[in-house]
């Protein structure tokens, strides 16, 4: 493939699209097996329409060494047995930093290094920094779609098995009484 030439990206009016645009990834509930605490509630949601939980729209920059790919993730609002809808979460096999920029809605960036968990509150205009070696998951804690831009090294890669094996340290739940965000130990 020819080298990528300099180009500018224009956000779509609703901040959900990139122009020019590369690949679009759709993650449904069935793609999130083993991630929600309540496996029965997850299975019911899969059987009951298997809703789209999030989409990832990428720029045309490929995930190869020395390039700097970008993508916009849109997580729909939703709850599975009280747990806010979220991304699968991953580690970068080649540990490298990454930045997220909040674009719309209200979310959180959950970070876990295998021992310590951190929560960054994300809203439009907030940049969240993911240091090398921290697994990361995004969560929609609001009532509207949560959107953010991610910029990451093209050689970083994605390890989803690490999160299935180690968890993310914390889970983001909606408190039954107050409706507020409740961060509870992973279980
Ligand atoms: C890539 C970056 C994001 C996520 C996206 C979906 O390094 O962190 O673009 O890929 O938010 O999350 P996940 O965990 O399904 O890849
Ligand atoms: Zn990442």
PDB file of C-alpha atoms and ligand atoms in Angstrom:
ATOM      1  CA  UNK A   1       0.000   0.000   0.000  1.00  0.00           C
ATOM      2  CA  UNK A   2       1.260   3.552  -0.743  1.00  0.00           C
ATOM      3  CA  UNK A   3       2.268   5.702   2.241  1.00  0.00           C
ATOM      4  CA  UNK A   4      -0.449   7.813   3.843  1.00  0.00           C
ATOM      5  CA  UNK A   5      -0.304  11.418   2.646  1.00  0.00           C
ATOM      6  CA  UNK A   6      -0.906  14.463   4.890  1.00  0.00           C
ATOM      7  CA  UNK A   7      -4.613  15.089   5.339  1.00  0.00           C
ATOM      8  CA  UNK A   8      -7.123  16.856   7.616  1.00  0.00           C
ATOM      9  CA  UNK A   9     -10.069  15.263   9.359  1.00  0.00           C
ATOM     10  CA  UNK A  10     -13.481  16.892   9.581  1.00  0.00           C
ATOM     11  CA  UNK A  11     -15.846  15.818  12.339  1.00  0.00           C
ATOM     12  CA  UNK A  12     -19.421  15.156  11.285  1.00  0.00           C
ATOM     13  CA  UNK A  13     -22.057  17.535  12.684  1.00  0.00           C
ATOM     14  CA  UNK A  14     -22.971  15.077  15.432  1.00  0.00           C
ATOM     15  CA  UNK A  15     -19.322  14.279  16.183  1.00  0.00           C
ATOM     16  CA  UNK A  16     -19.944  10.637  15.297  1.00  0.00           C
ATOM     17  CA  UNK A  17     -18.336  10.509  11.877  1.00  0.00           C
ATOM     18  CA  UNK A  18     -14.932  11.225  10.411  1.00  0.00           C
ATOM     19  CA  UNK A  19     -14.305  12.483   6.900  1.00  0.00           C
ATOM     20  CA  UNK A  20     -12.338  10.830   5.361  1.00  0.00           C
ATOM     21  CA  UNK A  21     -13.412   7.598   6.991  1.00  0.00           C
ATOM     22  CA  UNK A  22     -11.834   4.170   7.201  1.00  0.00           C
ATOM     23  CA  UNK A  23     -13.401   1.051   8.640  1.00  0.00           C
ATOM     24  CA  UNK A  24     -16.467   0.925  10.876  1.00  0.00           C
ATOM     25  CA  UNK A  25     -16.715  -1.659  13.641  1.00  0.00           C
ATOM     26  CA  UNK A  26     -20.014  -2.565  15.321  1.00  0.00           C
ATOM     27  CA  UNK A  27     -20.016  -4.328  18.681  1.00  0.00           C
ATOM     28  CA  UNK A  28     -23.260  -5.955  19.730  1.00  0.00           C
ATOM     29  CA  UNK A  29     -24.143  -7.396  23.112  1.00  0.00           C
ATOM     30  CA  UNK A  30     -23.177 -10.869  21.827  1.00  0.00           C
ATOM     31  CA  UNK A  31     -19.613  -9.587  21.267  1.00  0.00           C
ATOM     32  CA  UNK A  32     -19.315  -8.785  25.006  1.00  0.00           C
ATOM     33  CA  UNK A  33     -19.455 -12.328  26.374  1.00  0.00           C
ATOM     34  CA  UNK A  34     -17.920 -12.759  29.819  1.00  0.00           C
ATOM     35  CA  UNK A  35     -17.645  -9.033  30.527  1.00  0.00           C
ATOM     36  CA  UNK A  36     -20.772  -8.110  32.515  1.00  0.00           C
ATOM     37  CA  UNK A  37     -20.996  -9.349  36.100  1.00  0.00           C
ATOM     38  CA  UNK A  38     -24.479 -10.830  35.555  1.00  0.00           C
ATOM     39  CA  UNK A  39     -24.026 -13.493  32.839  1.00  0.00           C
ATOM     40  CA  UNK A  40     -27.746 -14.378  32.863  1.00  0.00           C
ATOM     41  CA  UNK A  41     -28.774 -10.764  32.247  1.00  0.00           C
ATOM     42  CA  UNK A  42     -26.189 -10.586  29.435  1.00  0.00           C
ATOM     43  CA  UNK A  43     -27.632 -13.758  27.815  1.00  0.00           C
ATOM     44  CA  UNK A  44     -31.181 -12.365  28.059  1.00  0.00           C
ATOM     45  CA  UNK A  45     -30.069  -9.161  26.322  1.00  0.00           C
ATOM     46  CA  UNK A  46     -28.450 -11.209  23.538  1.00  0.00           C
ATOM     47  CA  UNK A  47     -31.647 -13.250  23.112  1.00  0.00           C
ATOM     48  CA  UNK A  48     -33.777 -10.104  23.292  1.00  0.00           C
ATOM     49  CA  UNK A  49     -32.569  -8.397  20.083  1.00  0.00           C
ATOM     50  CA  UNK A  50     -28.798  -8.431  20.645  1.00  0.00           C
ATOM     51  CA  UNK A  51     -28.564  -4.610  20.690  1.00  0.00           C
ATOM     52  CA  UNK A  52     -25.652  -2.589  19.347  1.00  0.00           C
ATOM     53  CA  UNK A  53     -23.642  -1.467  22.392  1.00  0.00           C
ATOM     54  CA  UNK A  54     -20.995   0.589  20.584  1.00  0.00           C
ATOM     55  CA  UNK A  55     -19.502   1.455  17.229  1.00  0.00           C
ATOM     56  CA  UNK A  56     -15.940   2.447  16.340  1.00  0.00           C
ATOM     57  CA  UNK A  57     -15.363   4.601  13.241  1.00  0.00           C
ATOM     58  CA  UNK A  58     -11.722   4.810  12.204  1.00  0.00           C
ATOM     59  CA  UNK A  59      -9.798   7.265  10.057  1.00  0.00           C
ATOM     60  CA  UNK A  60      -7.989   5.810   7.027  1.00  0.00           C
ATOM     61  CA  UNK A  61      -4.653   5.714   8.906  1.00  0.00           C
ATOM     62  CA  UNK A  62      -3.705   2.014   9.215  1.00  0.00           C
ATOM     63  CA  UNK A  63      -2.692   0.272  12.437  1.00  0.00           C
ATOM     64  CA  UNK A  64       0.944  -0.242  11.471  1.00  0.00           C
ATOM     65  CA  UNK A  65       4.204   0.852  13.166  1.00  0.00           C
ATOM     66  CA  UNK A  66       5.025   4.598  13.074  1.00  0.00           C
ATOM     67  CA  UNK A  67       1.501   5.610  12.005  1.00  0.00           C
ATOM     68  CA  UNK A  68      -0.846   7.354  14.449  1.00  0.00           C
ATOM     69  CA  UNK A  69      -4.398   5.993  13.903  1.00  0.00           C
ATOM     70  CA  UNK A  70      -7.514   7.687  15.256  1.00  0.00           C
ATOM     71  CA  UNK A  71     -11.057   6.512  15.826  1.00  0.00           C
ATOM     72  CA  UNK A  72     -14.340   7.725  17.279  1.00  0.00           C
ATOM     73  CA  UNK A  73     -16.185   5.356  19.610  1.00  0.00           C
ATOM     74  CA  UNK A  74     -19.899   5.853  20.287  1.00  0.00           C
ATOM     75  CA  UNK A  75     -21.271   3.912  23.251  1.00  0.00           C
ATOM     76  CA  UNK A  76     -25.060   3.750  23.520  1.00  0.00           C
ATOM     77  CA  UNK A  77     -26.676   4.443  26.885  1.00  0.00           C
ATOM     78  CA  UNK A  78     -27.841   1.289  28.628  1.00  0.00           C
ATOM     79  CA  UNK A  79     -27.702  -0.955  31.666  1.00  0.00           C
ATOM     80  CA  UNK A  80     -27.245  -4.705  32.017  1.00  0.00           C
ATOM     81  CA  UNK A  81     -28.420  -5.704  35.504  1.00  0.00           C
ATOM     82  CA  UNK A  82     -27.429  -2.261  36.782  1.00  0.00           C
ATOM     83  CA  UNK A  83     -24.022  -2.223  35.082  1.00  0.00           C
ATOM     84  CA  UNK A  84     -23.456   0.639  32.626  1.00  0.00           C
ATOM     85  CA  UNK A  85     -22.815  -0.316  29.005  1.00  0.00           C
ATOM     86  CA  UNK A  86     -19.138  -0.291  28.139  1.00  0.00           C
ATOM     87  CA  UNK A  87     -16.424  -1.315  25.701  1.00  0.00           C
ATOM     88  CA  UNK A  88     -14.692  -4.692  25.917  1.00  0.00           C
ATOM     89  CA  UNK A  89     -11.490  -3.081  27.143  1.00  0.00           C
ATOM     90  CA  UNK A  90      -7.975  -4.101  26.212  1.00  0.00           C
ATOM     91  CA  UNK A  91      -4.256  -3.896  26.843  1.00  0.00           C
ATOM     92  CA  UNK A  92      -1.793  -2.843  24.200  1.00  0.00           C
ATOM     93  CA  UNK A  93       0.590  -5.809  23.716  1.00  0.00           C
ATOM     94  CA  UNK A  94       3.310  -3.294  22.859  1.00  0.00           C
ATOM     95  CA  UNK A  95       2.750  -0.936  25.835  1.00  0.00           C
ATOM     96  CA  UNK A  96       2.388   2.647  24.598  1.00  0.00           C
ATOM     97  CA  UNK A  97       0.430   5.716  25.642  1.00  0.00           C
ATOM     98  CA  UNK A  98      -2.886   6.755  24.123  1.00  0.00           C
ATOM     99  CA  UNK A  99      -5.140   9.806  24.425  1.00  0.00           C
ATOM    100  CA  UNK A 100      -8.912  10.073  24.440  1.00  0.00           C
ATOM    101  CA  UNK A 101     -10.835  13.301  23.854  1.00  0.00           C
ATOM    102  CA  UNK A 102     -14.450  13.486  25.053  1.00  0.00           C
ATOM    103  CA  UNK A 103     -16.793  14.674  22.273  1.00  0.00           C
ATOM    104  CA  UNK A 104     -20.372  14.165  23.478  1.00  0.00           C
ATOM    105  CA  UNK A 105     -22.306  12.722  26.361  1.00  0.00           C
ATOM    106  CA  UNK A 106     -20.977  11.631  29.745  1.00  0.00           C
ATOM    107  CA  UNK A 107     -18.646   8.718  30.212  1.00  0.00           C
ATOM    108  CA  UNK A 108     -15.756   7.357  32.159  1.00  0.00           C
ATOM    109  CA  UNK A 109     -12.360   5.925  31.357  1.00  0.00           C
ATOM    110  CA  UNK A 110     -11.530   2.970  33.580  1.00  0.00           C
ATOM    111  CA  UNK A 111      -7.811   2.174  33.810  1.00  0.00           C
ATOM    112  CA  UNK A 112      -6.251  -0.910  35.425  1.00  0.00           C
ATOM    113  CA  UNK A 113      -2.568  -1.850  35.621  1.00  0.00           C
ATOM    114  CA  UNK A 114      -3.208  -5.247  37.199  1.00  0.00           C
ATOM    115  CA  UNK A 115      -3.039  -3.833  40.738  1.00  0.00           C
ATOM    116  CA  UNK A 116      -4.455  -0.321  40.790  1.00  0.00           C
ATOM    117  CA  UNK A 117      -7.661   0.882  39.156  1.00  0.00           C
ATOM    118  CA  UNK A 118      -8.309   4.531  38.246  1.00  0.00           C
ATOM    119  CA  UNK A 119     -11.467   6.252  36.972  1.00  0.00           C
ATOM    120  CA  UNK A 120     -11.336   9.376  34.805  1.00  0.00           C
ATOM    121  CA  UNK A 121     -14.592  11.266  34.396  1.00  0.00           C
ATOM    122  CA  UNK A 122     -15.043  12.056  30.683  1.00  0.00           C
ATOM    123  CA  UNK A 123     -17.175  14.779  29.115  1.00  0.00           C
ATOM    124  CA  UNK A 124     -16.826  16.954  25.983  1.00  0.00           C
ATOM    125  CA  UNK A 125     -13.447  18.711  25.901  1.00  0.00           C
ATOM    126  CA  UNK A 126     -11.750  16.463  28.456  1.00  0.00           C
ATOM    127  CA  UNK A 127      -8.555  14.686  27.411  1.00  0.00           C
ATOM    128  CA  UNK A 128      -7.947  11.420  29.229  1.00  0.00           C
ATOM    129  CA  UNK A 129      -4.415  10.060  29.150  1.00  0.00           C
ATOM    130  CA  UNK A 130      -3.783   6.303  29.155  1.00  0.00           C
ATOM    131  CA  UNK A 131      -0.197   5.584  30.241  1.00  0.00           C
ATOM    132  CA  UNK A 132       1.674   2.593  28.775  1.00  0.00           C
ATOM    133  CA  UNK A 133       0.760  -0.683  30.502  1.00  0.00           C
ATOM    134  CA  UNK A 134      -2.695   0.351  31.734  1.00  0.00           C
ATOM    135  CA  UNK A 135      -5.631  -1.672  30.391  1.00  0.00           C
ATOM    136  CA  UNK A 136      -8.517   0.632  29.448  1.00  0.00           C
ATOM    137  CA  UNK A 137     -12.283   0.412  29.124  1.00  0.00           C
ATOM    138  CA  UNK A 138     -14.797   3.153  28.347  1.00  0.00           C
ATOM    139  CA  UNK A 139     -18.213   3.364  30.017  1.00  0.00           C
ATOM    140  CA  UNK A 140     -21.316   5.395  29.176  1.00  0.00           C
ATOM    141  CA  UNK A 141     -22.667   6.664  32.517  1.00  0.00           C
ATOM    142  CA  UNK A 142     -25.248   9.039  30.986  1.00  0.00           C
ATOM    143  CA  UNK A 143     -28.615   8.867  29.244  1.00  0.00           C
ATOM    144  CA  UNK A 144     -27.394   9.824  25.771  1.00  0.00           C
ATOM    145  CA  UNK A 145     -24.675   8.379  23.484  1.00  0.00           C
ATOM    146  CA  UNK A 146     -21.146   8.916  24.830  1.00  0.00           C
ATOM    147  CA  UNK A 147     -18.601   9.705  22.102  1.00  0.00           C
ATOM    148  CA  UNK A 148     -14.850  10.126  22.249  1.00  0.00           C
ATOM    149  CA  UNK A 149     -11.905  10.383  19.902  1.00  0.00           C
ATOM    150  CA  UNK A 150      -8.985   8.003  20.484  1.00  0.00           C
ATOM    151  CA  UNK A 151      -5.466   8.617  19.141  1.00  0.00           C
ATOM    152  CA  UNK A 152      -2.980   5.785  19.541  1.00  0.00           C
ATOM    153  CA  UNK A 153       0.302   4.441  18.124  1.00  0.00           C
ATOM    154  CA  UNK A 154      -0.213   2.168  15.151  1.00  0.00           C
ATOM    155  CA  UNK A 155       2.029  -0.546  16.585  1.00  0.00           C
ATOM    156  CA  UNK A 156       0.177  -0.754  19.933  1.00  0.00           C
ATOM    157  CA  UNK A 157      -2.143  -3.659  19.049  1.00  0.00           C
ATOM    158  CA  UNK A 158      -5.136  -4.925  21.072  1.00  0.00           C
ATOM    159  CA  UNK A 159      -5.113  -7.700  23.679  1.00  0.00           C
ATOM    160  CA  UNK A 160      -8.697  -8.482  24.752  1.00  0.00           C
ATOM    161  CA  UNK A 161      -7.800 -11.732  26.532  1.00  0.00           C
ATOM    162  CA  UNK A 162      -5.904  -9.850  29.240  1.00  0.00           C
ATOM    163  CA  UNK A 163      -9.117  -8.185  30.444  1.00  0.00           C
ATOM    164  CA  UNK A 164     -11.035 -11.483  30.438  1.00  0.00           C
ATOM    165  CA  UNK A 165      -8.255 -12.969  32.563  1.00  0.00           C
ATOM    166  CA  UNK A 166      -7.506 -10.085  34.956  1.00  0.00           C
ATOM    167  CA  UNK A 167     -10.697  -8.019  34.972  1.00  0.00           C
ATOM    168  CA  UNK A 168     -10.605  -4.226  35.216  1.00  0.00           C
ATOM    169  CA  UNK A 169     -10.368  -3.717  38.998  1.00  0.00           C
ATOM    170  CA  UNK A 170     -13.701  -1.875  39.202  1.00  0.00           C
ATOM    171  CA  UNK A 171     -17.199  -2.092  37.760  1.00  0.00           C
ATOM    172  CA  UNK A 172     -19.379   0.934  36.991  1.00  0.00           C
ATOM    173  CA  UNK A 173     -22.931   0.492  38.259  1.00  0.00           C
ATOM    174  CA  UNK A 174     -25.977   2.749  38.594  1.00  0.00           C
ATOM    175  CA  UNK A 175     -26.930   2.884  42.257  1.00  0.00           C
ATOM    176  CA  UNK A 176     -30.458   1.509  42.636  1.00  0.00           C
ATOM    177  CA  UNK A 177     -31.541   4.195  45.137  1.00  0.00           C
ATOM    178  CA  UNK A 178     -29.866   7.431  43.990  1.00  0.00           C
ATOM    179  CA  UNK A 179     -29.246   6.558  40.335  1.00  0.00           C
ATOM    180  CA  UNK A 180     -25.693   7.845  40.767  1.00  0.00           C
ATOM    181  CA  UNK A 181     -22.511   6.212  39.496  1.00  0.00           C
ATOM    182  CA  UNK A 182     -21.308   3.540  41.880  1.00  0.00           C
ATOM    183  CA  UNK A 183     -17.810   2.117  41.373  1.00  0.00           C
ATOM    184  CA  UNK A 184     -17.643  -1.306  42.988  1.00  0.00           C
ATOM    185  CA  UNK A 185     -14.778  -3.816  43.319  1.00  0.00           C
ATOM    186  CA  UNK A 186     -14.551  -6.267  40.426  1.00  0.00           C
ATOM    187  CA  UNK A 187     -16.405  -9.509  41.042  1.00  0.00           C
TER     188      UNK A 187
HETATM  189  C1  LIG B   1      -7.802   1.751  20.525  1.00  0.00           C
HETATM  190  C2  LIG B   1      -8.679   2.615  21.394  1.00  0.00           C
HETATM  191  C3  LIG B   1     -10.180   2.656  21.025  1.00  0.00           C
HETATM  192  C4  LIG B   1     -10.928   1.339  21.318  1.00  0.00           C
HETATM  193  C5  LIG B   1     -12.434   1.505  21.153  1.00  0.00           C
HETATM  194  C6  LIG B   1     -13.230   0.221  21.388  1.00  0.00           C
HETATM  195  O1  LIG B   1      -6.546   1.580  21.084  1.00  0.00           O
HETATM  196  O2  LIG B   1      -8.485   2.310  22.748  1.00  0.00           O
HETATM  197  O3  LIG B   1     -10.338   3.016  19.694  1.00  0.00           O
HETATM  198  O4  LIG B   1     -10.470   0.305  20.494  1.00  0.00           O
HETATM  199  O5  LIG B   1     -12.897   2.469  22.076  1.00  0.00           O
HETATM  200  O6  LIG B   1     -12.861  -0.417  22.581  1.00  0.00           O
HETATM  201  P1  LIG B   1     -12.367  -1.932  22.538  1.00  0.00           P
HETATM  202  O7  LIG B   1     -11.897  -2.215  23.935  1.00  0.00           O
HETATM  203  O8  LIG B   1     -13.508  -2.770  22.108  1.00  0.00           O
HETATM  204  O9  LIG B   1     -11.241  -1.966  21.538  1.00  0.00           O
HETATM  205 ZN1  LIG B   2      -6.374   1.344  23.340  1.00  0.00          ZN
END
